[in-house]
PDB file of C-alpha atoms and ligand atoms in Angstrom:
ATOM      1  CA  MET A1009     -35.253 -51.156  84.559  1.00 72.00           C
ATOM      2  CA  LYS A1010     -33.430 -48.018  85.248  1.00 88.00           C
ATOM      3  CA  ASP A1011     -32.705 -46.809  88.824  1.00 94.00           C
ATOM      4  CA  GLU A1012     -30.503 -44.045  88.209  1.00 96.00           C
ATOM      5  CA  MET A1013     -30.778 -40.893  86.052  1.00 97.00           C
ATOM      6  CA  ILE A1014     -28.869 -37.666  85.432  1.00 97.00           C
ATOM      7  CA  VAL A1015     -30.516 -34.768  84.736  1.00 97.00           C
ATOM      8  CA  ARG A1016     -29.495 -31.204  84.189  1.00 96.00           C
ATOM      9  CA  SER A1017     -31.505 -28.389  86.382  1.00 97.00           C
ATOM     10  CA  TYR A1018     -31.461 -24.870  84.112  1.00 97.00           C
ATOM     11  CA  ALA A1019     -31.207 -21.387  85.224  1.00 98.00           C
ATOM     12  CA  LYS A1020     -33.749 -18.760  83.973  1.00 98.00           C
ATOM     13  CA  ILE A1021     -33.519 -15.226  83.472  1.00 98.00           C
ATOM     14  CA  ASN A1022     -36.042 -12.570  83.528  1.00 98.00           C
ATOM     15  CA  ILE A1023     -36.649 -10.658  80.632  1.00 98.00           C
ATOM     16  CA  THR A1024     -39.157  -8.695  81.945  1.00 98.00           C
ATOM     17  CA  LEU A1025     -39.772  -8.189  85.763  1.00 98.00           C
ATOM     18  CA  ASP A1026     -43.121  -5.934  86.504  1.00 97.00           C
ATOM     19  CA  VAL A1027     -44.904  -6.057  90.058  1.00 96.00           C
ATOM     20  CA  LEU A1028     -48.371  -4.883  90.148  1.00 94.00           C
ATOM     21  CA  ARG A1029     -49.804  -4.695  93.452  1.00 91.00           C
ATOM     22  CA  ARG A1030     -48.966  -6.162  97.111  1.00 89.00           C
ATOM     23  CA  ARG A1031     -51.523  -8.344  98.066  1.00 89.00           C
ATOM     24  CA  GLU A1032     -53.552  -8.501 101.551  1.00 88.00           C
ATOM     25  CA  ASP A1033     -51.394 -11.575 102.479  1.00 87.00           C
ATOM     26  CA  GLY A1034     -47.952  -9.743 101.653  1.00 84.00           C
ATOM     27  CA  TYR A1035     -47.293 -11.316  98.540  1.00 87.00           C
ATOM     28  CA  HIS A1036     -46.709  -9.256  95.494  1.00 92.00           C
ATOM     29  CA  GLU A1037     -48.735 -10.018  92.372  1.00 94.00           C
ATOM     30  CA  VAL A1038     -46.283  -9.933  89.107  1.00 96.00           C
ATOM     31  CA  LYS A1039     -46.316  -9.927  85.482  1.00 97.00           C
ATOM     32  CA  MET A1040     -43.150 -11.133  84.071  1.00 97.00           C
ATOM     33  CA  ILE A1041     -41.423 -12.869  81.168  1.00 98.00           C
ATOM     34  CA  MET A1042     -39.140 -15.708  82.238  1.00 98.00           C
ATOM     35  CA  GLN A1043     -36.584 -17.523  79.869  1.00 98.00           C
ATOM     36  CA  THR A1044     -34.467 -20.689  80.411  1.00 97.00           C
ATOM     37  CA  VAL A1045     -30.385 -20.408  79.687  1.00 98.00           C
ATOM     38  CA  SER A1046     -28.216 -22.922  79.154  1.00 97.00           C
ATOM     39  CA  LEU A1047     -26.169 -22.660  82.343  1.00 98.00           C
ATOM     40  CA  TYR A1048     -27.091 -25.891  84.735  1.00 98.00           C
ATOM     41  CA  ASP A1049     -26.643 -27.751  87.688  1.00 98.00           C
ATOM     42  CA  ARG A1050     -26.004 -31.589  87.158  1.00 98.00           C
ATOM     43  CA  ILE A1051     -28.318 -33.535  89.120  1.00 98.00           C
ATOM     44  CA  ARG A1052     -27.973 -37.270  89.914  1.00 98.00           C
ATOM     45  CA  VAL A1053     -31.137 -39.253  91.001  1.00 98.00           C
ATOM     46  CA  ARG A1054     -30.813 -42.611  92.157  1.00 98.00           C
ATOM     47  CA  LYS A1055     -33.598 -44.859  93.578  1.00 98.00           C
ATOM     48  CA  LEU A1056     -33.156 -45.878  97.208  1.00 97.00           C
ATOM     49  CA  LYS A1057     -35.897 -48.202  99.311  1.00 95.00           C
ATOM     50  CA  ARG A1058     -36.676 -45.763 101.660  1.00 92.00           C
ATOM     51  CA  GLU A1059     -34.969 -42.551 102.787  1.00 96.00           C
ATOM     52  CA  ILE A1060     -34.105 -39.447 101.376  1.00 98.00           C
ATOM     53  CA  ARG A1061     -30.408 -38.842 101.147  1.00 98.00           C
ATOM     54  CA  LEU A1062     -29.284 -35.500  99.393  1.00 98.00           C
ATOM     55  CA  ASN A1063     -25.477 -34.030  99.185  1.00 97.00           C
ATOM     56  CA  VAL A1064     -24.530 -30.807  97.634  1.00 98.00           C
ATOM     57  CA  ASN A1065     -20.686 -29.995  96.229  1.00 97.00           C
ATOM     58  CA  LEU A1066     -20.801 -26.190  98.086  1.00 96.00           C
ATOM     59  CA  PRO A1067     -20.370 -26.806 102.181  1.00 95.00           C
ATOM     60  CA  TYR A1068     -22.920 -23.961 102.721  1.00 95.00           C
ATOM     61  CA  LEU A1069     -25.968 -25.114 101.234  1.00 97.00           C
ATOM     62  CA  PRO A1070     -28.342 -27.395 103.340  1.00 97.00           C
ATOM     63  CA  THR A1071     -28.642 -30.958 102.742  1.00 97.00           C
ATOM     64  CA  ASP A1072     -31.763 -31.659 104.702  1.00 97.00           C
ATOM     65  CA  ASN A1073     -35.174 -30.422 104.202  1.00 96.00           C
ATOM     66  CA  ARG A1074     -34.332 -26.877 104.034  1.00 98.00           C
ATOM     67  CA  ASN A1075     -32.903 -27.536 100.663  1.00 98.00           C
ATOM     68  CA  LEU A1076     -35.676 -27.170  97.772  1.00 98.00           C
ATOM     69  CA  ALA A1077     -34.571 -30.378  96.084  1.00 98.00           C
ATOM     70  CA  TYR A1078     -35.355 -32.610  99.242  1.00 98.00           C
ATOM     71  CA  GLN A1079     -38.855 -30.720 100.042  1.00 98.00           C
ATOM     72  CA  ALA A1080     -39.326 -31.877  96.342  1.00 98.00           C
ATOM     73  CA  ALA A1081     -38.379 -35.497  96.950  1.00 98.00           C
ATOM     74  CA  GLN A1082     -40.621 -35.557 100.303  1.00 98.00           C
ATOM     75  CA  LEU A1083     -43.619 -34.357  98.541  1.00 98.00           C
ATOM     76  CA  PHE A1084     -43.058 -36.853  95.552  1.00 98.00           C
ATOM     77  CA  PHE A1085     -43.520 -39.476  97.836  1.00 98.00           C
ATOM     78  CA  GLU A1086     -46.171 -38.279 100.097  1.00 98.00           C
ATOM     79  CA  LYS A1087     -48.320 -37.044  97.185  1.00 97.00           C
ATOM     80  CA  THR A1088     -48.136 -40.086  95.042  1.00 97.00           C
ATOM     81  CA  GLY A1089     -48.244 -42.884  97.601  1.00 96.00           C
ATOM     82  CA  VAL A1090     -45.208 -44.406  96.170  1.00 97.00           C
ATOM     83  CA  GLN A1091     -43.179 -46.359  98.824  1.00 96.00           C
ATOM     84  CA  GLY A1092     -39.704 -45.377  98.273  1.00 96.00           C
ATOM     85  CA  GLY A1093     -36.603 -43.119  98.708  1.00 98.00           C
ATOM     86  CA  ALA A1094     -33.955 -41.294  96.624  1.00 98.00           C
ATOM     87  CA  GLU A1095     -30.345 -40.659  96.763  1.00 98.00           C
ATOM     88  CA  ILE A1096     -29.842 -37.074  95.183  1.00 98.00           C
ATOM     89  CA  GLN A1097     -26.422 -35.386  94.536  1.00 98.00           C
ATOM     90  CA  ILE A1098     -26.083 -31.983  93.305  1.00 98.00           C
ATOM     91  CA  GLU A1099     -23.334 -30.439  91.551  1.00 98.00           C
ATOM     92  CA  LYS A1100     -24.209 -26.439  91.757  1.00 98.00           C
ATOM     93  CA  HIS A1101     -22.831 -24.564  89.080  1.00 98.00           C
ATOM     94  CA  ILE A1102     -25.521 -21.955  89.263  1.00 98.00           C
ATOM     95  CA  PRO A1103     -24.725 -19.208  91.417  1.00 97.00           C
ATOM     96  CA  VAL A1104     -26.815 -19.536  94.681  1.00 95.00           C
ATOM     97  CA  ALA A1105     -29.274 -16.822  95.893  1.00 93.00           C
ATOM     98  CA  ALA A1106     -28.509 -14.860  92.141  1.00 96.00           C
ATOM     99  CA  GLY A1107     -32.042 -14.228  91.159  1.00 96.00           C
ATOM    100  CA  LEU A1108     -31.617 -16.938  88.619  1.00 97.00           C
ATOM    101  CA  ALA A1109     -33.777 -19.475  90.513  1.00 96.00           C
ATOM    102  CA  GLY A1110     -31.219 -22.323  90.731  1.00 97.00           C
ATOM    103  CA  GLY A1111     -33.081 -23.821  93.872  1.00 97.00           C
ATOM    104  CA  SER A1112     -36.676 -23.946  91.945  1.00 97.00           C
ATOM    105  CA  GLY A1113     -35.123 -25.480  89.486  1.00 98.00           C
ATOM    106  CA  ASN A1114     -33.008 -28.121  91.636  1.00 98.00           C
ATOM    107  CA  ALA A1115     -36.703 -28.739  92.963  1.00 98.00           C
ATOM    108  CA  ALA A1116     -38.239 -28.796  89.058  1.00 98.00           C
ATOM    109  CA  ALA A1117     -35.678 -31.051  88.057  1.00 98.00           C
ATOM    110  CA  VAL A1118     -35.973 -33.968  91.274  1.00 98.00           C
ATOM    111  CA  LEU A1119     -39.988 -33.579  90.519  1.00 98.00           C
ATOM    112  CA  LEU A1120     -39.743 -34.787  87.013  1.00 98.00           C
ATOM    113  CA  ALA A1121     -36.612 -37.476  87.802  1.00 98.00           C
ATOM    114  CA  LEU A1122     -38.658 -38.964  90.495  1.00 98.00           C
ATOM    115  CA  ASN A1123     -41.905 -39.143  88.060  1.00 98.00           C
ATOM    116  CA  GLU A1124     -39.354 -41.017  85.502  1.00 97.00           C
ATOM    117  CA  LEU A1125     -37.717 -42.957  87.652  1.00 97.00           C
ATOM    118  CA  TYR A1126     -40.829 -44.675  89.605  1.00 98.00           C
ATOM    119  CA  HIS A1127     -43.203 -44.816  86.396  1.00 97.00           C
ATOM    120  CA  ALA A1128     -45.357 -42.387  88.467  1.00 97.00           C
ATOM    121  CA  GLU A1129     -46.987 -40.570  85.567  1.00 97.00           C
ATOM    122  CA  LEU A1130     -48.008 -37.583  86.893  1.00 98.00           C
ATOM    123  CA  SER A1131     -48.745 -34.904  84.168  1.00 97.00           C
ATOM    124  CA  GLN A1132     -46.701 -31.734  83.848  1.00 96.00           C
ATOM    125  CA  ASP A1133     -49.469 -29.527  85.086  1.00 96.00           C
ATOM    126  CA  ARG A1134     -49.615 -32.099  88.387  1.00 98.00           C
ATOM    127  CA  LEU A1135     -45.726 -31.714  88.931  1.00 98.00           C
ATOM    128  CA  ALA A1136     -46.298 -27.772  88.726  1.00 97.00           C
ATOM    129  CA  GLU A1137     -49.213 -28.036  91.356  1.00 97.00           C
ATOM    130  CA  ILE A1138     -47.075 -29.961  93.335  1.00 98.00           C
ATOM    131  CA  GLY A1139     -44.108 -27.748  92.862  1.00 98.00           C
ATOM    132  CA  LEU A1140     -45.646 -24.622  94.245  1.00 97.00           C
ATOM    133  CA  GLU A1141     -46.237 -26.037  97.378  1.00 97.00           C
ATOM    134  CA  ILE A1142     -42.104 -25.518  97.399  1.00 97.00           C
ATOM    135  CA  GLY A1143     -42.021 -22.141  95.738  1.00 95.00           C
ATOM    136  CA  ALA A1144     -43.711 -19.720  93.259  1.00 93.00           C
ATOM    137  CA  ASP A1145     -41.025 -20.166  90.684  1.00 95.00           C
ATOM    138  CA  VAL A1146     -41.280 -24.198  90.666  1.00 97.00           C
ATOM    139  CA  PRO A1147     -43.870 -24.421  88.540  1.00 97.00           C
ATOM    140  CA  TYR A1148     -41.846 -22.203  85.358  1.00 97.00           C
ATOM    141  CA  CYS A1149     -39.314 -24.557  86.240  1.00 97.00           C
ATOM    142  CA  ILE A1150     -41.118 -27.897  85.698  1.00 97.00           C
ATOM    143  CA  TYR A1151     -42.297 -26.241  81.822  1.00 96.00           C
ATOM    144  CA  GLY A1152     -39.170 -24.075  80.771  1.00 96.00           C
ATOM    145  CA  GLY A1153     -38.475 -22.249  77.889  1.00 96.00           C
ATOM    146  CA  THR A1154     -40.550 -18.727  77.234  1.00 97.00           C
ATOM    147  CA  MET A1155     -43.369 -18.184  79.406  1.00 97.00           C
ATOM    148  CA  LEU A1156     -45.341 -15.299  80.970  1.00 98.00           C
ATOM    149  CA  ALA A1157     -45.788 -15.765  84.673  1.00 98.00           C
ATOM    150  CA  GLU A1158     -48.311 -13.898  86.406  1.00 97.00           C
ATOM    151  CA  GLY A1159     -50.208 -14.043  89.844  1.00 95.00           C
ATOM    152  CA  ILE A1160     -47.515 -14.991  92.322  1.00 91.00           C
ATOM    153  CA  GLY A1161     -45.344 -16.361  89.615  1.00 90.00           C
ATOM    154  CA  GLU A1162     -47.762 -19.657  89.294  1.00 89.00           C
ATOM    155  CA  ASN A1163     -50.016 -18.518  86.466  1.00 95.00           C
ATOM    156  CA  LEU A1164     -48.441 -19.253  83.372  1.00 97.00           C
ATOM    157  CA  THR A1165     -48.854 -19.095  79.786  1.00 97.00           C
ATOM    158  CA  ARG A1166     -46.435 -20.161  77.098  1.00 97.00           C
ATOM    159  CA  LEU A1167     -45.151 -17.552  74.561  1.00 97.00           C
ATOM    160  CA  PRO A1168     -43.329 -17.606  71.184  1.00 97.00           C
ATOM    161  CA  GLN A1169     -40.143 -19.365  71.956  1.00 95.00           C
ATOM    162  CA  MET A1170     -37.287 -16.507  72.300  1.00 96.00           C
ATOM    163  CA  PRO A1171     -35.115 -16.532  69.248  1.00 96.00           C
ATOM    164  CA  GLN A1172     -31.783 -18.218  69.989  1.00 94.00           C
ATOM    165  CA  CYS A1173     -29.108 -15.590  71.020  1.00 97.00           C
ATOM    166  CA  TYR A1174     -26.030 -15.299  73.451  1.00 98.00           C
ATOM    167  CA  ILE A1175     -26.439 -14.548  77.219  1.00 98.00           C
ATOM    168  CA  VAL A1176     -23.589 -13.556  79.318  1.00 98.00           C
ATOM    169  CA  LEU A1177     -24.374 -13.374  82.712  1.00 98.00           C
ATOM    170  CA  VAL A1178     -22.231 -11.548  85.590  1.00 98.00           C
ATOM    171  CA  LYS A1179     -22.829 -12.475  89.534  1.00 98.00           C
ATOM    172  CA  PRO A1180     -21.063  -9.635  91.748  1.00 97.00           C
ATOM    173  CA  GLN A1181     -19.520 -10.811  95.010  1.00 95.00           C
ATOM    174  CA  ILE A1182     -22.941  -9.382  96.841  1.00 92.00           C
ATOM    175  CA  SER A1183     -25.808 -11.278  98.539  1.00 88.00           C
ATOM    176  CA  VAL A1184     -29.369  -9.731  98.182  1.00 90.00           C
ATOM    177  CA  SER A1185     -32.467 -11.195 100.381  1.00 89.00           C
ATOM    178  CA  THR A1186     -35.351 -11.449  97.417  1.00 88.00           C
ATOM    179  CA  LYS A1187     -37.652 -10.876 100.769  1.00 89.00           C
ATOM    180  CA  LYS A1188     -36.094  -7.624 101.624  1.00 90.00           C
ATOM    181  CA  ILE A1189     -36.036  -6.382  98.546  1.00 92.00           C
ATOM    182  CA  TYR A1190     -39.760  -7.047  98.187  1.00 90.00           C
ATOM    183  CA  GLU A1191     -40.331  -5.442 101.123  1.00 89.00           C
ATOM    184  CA  THR A1192     -38.231  -1.990 100.338  1.00 89.00           C
ATOM    185  CA  LEU A1193     -40.056  -1.684  96.838  1.00 90.00           C
ATOM    186  CA  ASP A1194     -42.551   0.988  97.333  1.00 87.00           C
ATOM    187  CA  MET A1195     -45.240   0.553  94.798  1.00 86.00           C
ATOM    188  CA  ARG A1196     -45.470   4.478  94.853  1.00 85.00           C
ATOM    189  CA  GLN A1197     -42.276   5.071  93.751  1.00 82.00           C
ATOM    190  CA  VAL A1198     -42.517   2.495  90.596  1.00 87.00           C
ATOM    191  CA  ALA A1199     -42.486   5.561  87.834  1.00 87.00           C
ATOM    192  CA  GLU A1200     -42.037   2.963  84.774  1.00 93.00           C
ATOM    193  CA  HIS A1201     -43.070  -0.382  84.065  1.00 95.00           C
ATOM    194  CA  PRO A1202     -42.245  -2.927  81.474  1.00 97.00           C
ATOM    195  CA  ASP A1203     -44.005  -2.726  77.889  1.00 98.00           C
ATOM    196  CA  THR A1204     -44.556  -6.765  77.839  1.00 98.00           C
ATOM    197  CA  ASN A1205     -46.948  -6.733  75.471  1.00 98.00           C
ATOM    198  CA  GLY A1206     -43.995  -4.886  73.327  1.00 98.00           C
ATOM    199  CA  VAL A1207     -41.815  -7.734  74.310  1.00 98.00           C
ATOM    200  CA  ILE A1208     -44.651 -10.209  73.350  1.00 98.00           C
ATOM    201  CA  ARG A1209     -44.836  -8.748  69.978  1.00 98.00           C
ATOM    202  CA  ALA A1210     -41.279  -8.671  69.174  1.00 98.00           C
ATOM    203  CA  LEU A1211     -40.939 -12.495  70.540  1.00 98.00           C
ATOM    204  CA  GLU A1212     -43.884 -12.854  67.901  1.00 98.00           C
ATOM    205  CA  GLN A1213     -41.519 -11.160  65.199  1.00 97.00           C
ATOM    206  CA  LYS A1214     -38.449 -12.855  66.367  1.00 97.00           C
ATOM    207  CA  ASP A1215     -36.805  -9.955  66.850  1.00 97.00           C
ATOM    208  CA  VAL A1216     -33.993 -10.056  68.970  1.00 98.00           C
ATOM    209  CA  LYS A1217     -33.156  -6.422  68.947  1.00 97.00           C
ATOM    210  CA  GLY A1218     -36.902  -5.699  69.597  1.00 98.00           C
ATOM    211  CA  ILE A1219     -36.813  -7.704  72.713  1.00 98.00           C
ATOM    212  CA  ALA A1220     -33.807  -6.520  74.295  1.00 98.00           C
ATOM    213  CA  ILE A1221     -34.385  -3.010  73.970  1.00 98.00           C
ATOM    214  CA  ARG A1222     -37.561  -3.528  75.855  1.00 98.00           C
ATOM    215  CA  MET A1223     -35.926  -5.786  78.869  1.00 98.00           C
ATOM    216  CA  PHE A1224     -36.792  -3.972  82.093  1.00 98.00           C
ATOM    217  CA  ASN A1225     -37.109  -5.168  85.886  1.00 98.00           C
ATOM    218  CA  VAL A1226     -38.587  -3.001  88.462  1.00 97.00           C
ATOM    219  CA  LEU A1227     -36.622  -4.439  91.254  1.00 96.00           C
ATOM    220  CA  GLN A1228     -33.501  -3.446  89.796  1.00 96.00           C
ATOM    221  CA  GLN A1229     -33.652   0.126  90.844  1.00 93.00           C
ATOM    222  CA  VAL A1230     -34.134  -1.112  94.381  1.00 92.00           C
ATOM    223  CA  THR A1231     -31.482  -3.354  94.417  1.00 93.00           C
ATOM    224  CA  GLU A1232     -29.219  -0.600  92.687  1.00 93.00           C
ATOM    225  CA  GLN A1233     -30.005   1.546  95.303  1.00 90.00           C
ATOM    226  CA  THR A1234     -27.859  -0.402  98.335  1.00 91.00           C
ATOM    227  CA  HIS A1235     -25.639  -2.159  95.350  1.00 94.00           C
ATOM    228  CA  PRO A1236     -24.483   0.193  92.795  1.00 94.00           C
ATOM    229  CA  GLU A1237     -21.974  -2.449  91.202  1.00 96.00           C
ATOM    230  CA  ILE A1238     -25.491  -3.274  89.370  1.00 97.00           C
ATOM    231  CA  ALA A1239     -25.326  -0.092  87.455  1.00 97.00           C
ATOM    232  CA  GLU A1240     -21.756  -0.339  86.808  1.00 97.00           C
ATOM    233  CA  ILE A1241     -21.915  -3.923  85.271  1.00 98.00           C
ATOM    234  CA  ARG A1242     -24.682  -2.534  83.250  1.00 98.00           C
ATOM    235  CA  SER A1243     -22.332   0.731  81.920  1.00 97.00           C
ATOM    236  CA  ARG A1244     -19.635  -1.716  80.881  1.00 97.00           C
ATOM    237  CA  PHE A1245     -22.028  -4.184  79.043  1.00 98.00           C
ATOM    238  CA  MET A1246     -23.331  -1.304  77.014  1.00 97.00           C
ATOM    239  CA  GLU A1247     -19.867  -0.442  76.290  1.00 97.00           C
ATOM    240  CA  LEU A1248     -19.267  -3.649  75.218  1.00 97.00           C
ATOM    241  CA  GLY A1249     -22.064  -3.700  72.522  1.00 95.00           C
ATOM    242  CA  VAL A1250     -24.890  -5.414  74.189  1.00 98.00           C
ATOM    243  CA  GLU A1251     -28.612  -5.276  73.073  1.00 98.00           C
ATOM    244  CA  GLY A1252     -30.165  -5.255  76.121  1.00 98.00           C
ATOM    245  CA  THR A1253     -28.966  -5.375  79.483  1.00 98.00           C
ATOM    246  CA  ILE A1254     -30.478  -5.834  83.017  1.00 98.00           C
ATOM    247  CA  MET A1255     -30.695  -7.579  86.270  1.00 98.00           C
ATOM    248  CA  SER A1256     -32.371 -11.215  86.921  1.00 98.00           C
ATOM    249  CA  GLY A1257     -35.394 -11.672  89.480  1.00 96.00           C
ATOM    250  CA  SER A1258     -33.918  -9.727  92.463  1.00 93.00           C
ATOM    251  CA  GLY A1259     -30.681  -9.694  91.507  1.00 94.00           C
ATOM    252  CA  PRO A1260     -27.903  -9.184  92.051  1.00 96.00           C
ATOM    253  CA  THR A1261     -27.165 -11.480  88.709  1.00 98.00           C
ATOM    254  CA  VAL A1262     -26.727  -9.034  85.729  1.00 98.00           C
ATOM    255  CA  PHE A1263     -27.139 -10.474  82.631  1.00 98.00           C
ATOM    256  CA  GLY A1264     -26.548  -9.336  78.485  1.00 98.00           C
ATOM    257  CA  VAL A1265     -27.933 -10.280  75.576  1.00 98.00           C
ATOM    258  CA  PHE A1266     -26.158 -10.622  72.130  1.00 98.00           C
ATOM    259  CA  GLU A1267     -27.142 -11.311  68.807  1.00 96.00           C
ATOM    260  CA  GLU A1268     -23.532 -12.471  67.746  1.00 96.00           C
ATOM    261  CA  LYS A1269     -21.538 -15.154  69.242  1.00 97.00           C
ATOM    262  CA  THR A1270     -18.042 -13.418  68.786  1.00 97.00           C
ATOM    263  CA  ALA A1271     -19.691 -10.433  70.816  1.00 97.00           C
ATOM    264  CA  ALA A1272     -20.807 -12.513  73.500  1.00 98.00           C
ATOM    265  CA  GLU A1273     -17.909 -14.014  73.557  1.00 98.00           C
ATOM    266  CA  LYS A1274     -15.643 -10.493  73.700  1.00 98.00           C
ATOM    267  CA  ALA A1275     -17.911  -9.530  76.324  1.00 98.00           C
ATOM    268  CA  TYR A1276     -17.339 -12.816  78.556  1.00 98.00           C
ATOM    269  CA  GLN A1277     -13.714 -12.131  78.475  1.00 98.00           C
ATOM    270  CA  VAL A1278     -13.578  -8.634  79.250  1.00 98.00           C
ATOM    271  CA  MET A1279     -16.093  -9.295  82.333  1.00 98.00           C
ATOM    272  CA  GLN A1280     -14.289 -12.389  83.752  1.00 98.00           C
ATOM    273  CA  GLN A1281     -11.354 -10.573  84.183  1.00 97.00           C
ATOM    274  CA  ARG A1282     -13.238  -8.233  86.509  1.00 96.00           C
ATOM    275  CA  TYR A1283     -16.107 -10.774  87.637  1.00 97.00           C
ATOM    276  CA  GLN A1284     -15.164 -14.219  89.166  1.00 96.00           C
ATOM    277  CA  GLU A1285     -18.779 -15.109  88.568  1.00 97.00           C
ATOM    278  CA  THR A1286     -19.062 -14.922  84.268  1.00 98.00           C
ATOM    279  CA  PHE A1287     -21.055 -17.529  82.313  1.00 98.00           C
ATOM    280  CA  LEU A1288     -21.370 -17.476  78.888  1.00 98.00           C
ATOM    281  CA  ALA A1289     -24.956 -19.117  77.832  1.00 98.00           C
ATOM    282  CA  GLU A1290     -27.603 -19.137  75.506  1.00 97.00           C
ATOM    283  CA  THR A1291     -31.414 -19.078  75.230  1.00 97.00           C
ATOM    284  CA  ILE A1292     -32.615 -22.844  75.147  1.00 93.00           C
ATOM    285  CA  THR A1293     -36.026 -24.169  75.078  1.00 83.00           C
ATOM    286  CA  GLU A1294     -35.660 -27.587  76.796  1.00 63.00           C
ATOM    287  CA  ARG A1295     -37.488 -27.797  80.126  1.00 61.00           C
ATOM    288  CA  ASN A1296     -35.614 -29.228  83.201  1.00 54.00           C
ATOM    289  CA  GLY A1297     -35.043 -32.800  83.672  1.00 49.00           C
ATOM    290  CA  THR A1298     -33.943 -33.533  79.906  1.00 44.00           C
ATOM    291  CA  GLY A1299     -30.502 -34.068  78.726  1.00 43.00           C
ATOM    292  CA  SER A1300     -27.626 -35.950  80.297  1.00 38.00           C
TER     293      SER A1300
HETATM  294  P1  LIG B 667     -35.137 -16.682  92.754  1.00 78.35           P
HETATM  295  O1  LIG B 667     -34.801 -16.777  91.490  1.00 78.35           O
HETATM  296  O2  LIG B 667     -36.359 -17.944  92.943  1.00 78.35           O
HETATM  297  O3  LIG B 667     -35.285 -15.909  94.093  1.00 78.35           O
HETATM  298  P2  LIG B 667     -32.482 -17.448  93.672  1.00 78.35           P
HETATM  299  O4  LIG B 667     -31.537 -17.663  92.412  1.00 78.35           O
HETATM  300  O5  LIG B 667     -32.245 -15.875  93.932  1.00 78.35           O
HETATM  301  O6  LIG B 667     -34.108 -17.991  93.594  1.00 78.35           O
HETATM  302  P3  LIG B 667     -31.671 -19.918  94.690  1.00 78.35           P
HETATM  303  O7  LIG B 667     -30.253 -20.151  94.366  1.00 78.35           O
HETATM  304  O8  LIG B 667     -32.715 -20.501  94.381  1.00 78.35           O
HETATM  305  O9  LIG B 667     -32.140 -18.356  94.852  1.00 78.35           O
HETATM  306  O10 LIG B 667     -31.279 -19.686  96.686  1.00 78.35           O
HETATM  307  C1  LIG B 667     -32.225 -19.135  97.779  1.00 78.35           C
HETATM  308  C2  LIG B 667     -31.629 -19.972  98.599  1.00 78.35           C
HETATM  309  O11 LIG B 667     -32.194 -21.240  98.712  1.00 78.35           O
HETATM  310  C3  LIG B 667     -30.348 -19.970  99.256  1.00 78.35           C
HETATM  311  O12 LIG B 667     -29.723 -19.239 100.306  1.00 78.35           O
HETATM  312  C4  LIG B 667     -30.108 -21.130  99.522  1.00 78.35           C
HETATM  313  O13 LIG B 667     -29.678 -21.701 100.982  1.00 78.35           O
HETATM  314  C5  LIG B 667     -31.609 -22.060  99.627  1.00 78.35           C
HETATM  315  N1  LIG B 667     -31.638 -23.393  98.829  1.00 78.35           N
HETATM  316  C6  LIG B 667     -32.179 -24.234  99.292  1.00 78.35           C
HETATM  317  N2  LIG B 667     -32.396 -25.344  98.198  1.00 78.35           N
HETATM  318  C7  LIG B 667     -31.261 -24.903  97.309  1.00 78.35           C
HETATM  319  C8  LIG B 667     -30.800 -25.467  96.400  1.00 78.35           C
HETATM  320  N3  LIG B 667     -31.265 -26.591  95.911  1.00 78.35           N
HETATM  321  N4  LIG B 667     -29.890 -24.628  95.350  1.00 78.35           N
HETATM  322  C9  LIG B 667     -29.761 -23.519  96.022  1.00 78.35           C
HETATM  323  N5  LIG B 667     -29.868 -23.030  96.904  1.00 78.35           N
HETATM  324  C10 LIG B 667     -30.954 -23.544  97.682  1.00 78.35           C
END
């Protein structure tokens, strides 16, 4: 019987991000279209008798229960009652605190891997429920692909798959706090909202251009106020013939959508000269925890 697995933990981008209102409890009600892209962290999960051990190839990331992957393992054993442990090794490629749900994806990948290694046979829905205790983006990361996320992000509806296209991601060397961005967001100043239904129609029609021109993130203007680099990257993308470009999540990663591989490769090369953390990816339909 297998006692070890290597899984891929994919990044997500926001095709749209809308904030509907601030709830009494301080959380924001959102409506966003999420998409998995082929940039991934590699995670090795090995069965241990008891304890949970974690190591990451980045020295500044925690390896105790502040790490979302560690929390996922803890919750897995707690919820299933399975007697066991896990050694988790994470090789990060997804930039950290970048708006790409890297940490949430790692948590989802660990839940999926442990479910398989220990034959716990929890359904995806149950894993998503457990994941929600770790963070609002974890349920989405369990399913992956193209989805509409509502509520605080946990209320998910599968959408028609985004047609295959190329995504160039640029992460400027700045850090933003998701919490701060949401706190700074003044709902009275949000003049424009994404045309979410328009994007869904374009998805139904497999119309990459129609999707890309409608991409919109209400948090972008908030992050741009303090970080003008976001707008700069977007204008560079426009000079490079992008179909559409926006910031992902609360930033600071900005991505551009390209229909043609050659145009994406050109943009990747140009951007890489200026921004060290530039990645060329594609849209994918796979979920976390698959692949090798
Ligand atoms: P989101 O899009 O959900 O806001 P993000 O991509 O902006 O997520 P993450 O990369 O998930 O942000 O990291 C946010 C914080 O979470 C980091 O500051 C980091 O210290 C912490 N963290 C905990 N576990 C992990 C992990 N496995 N990988 C990356 N960051 C982690």
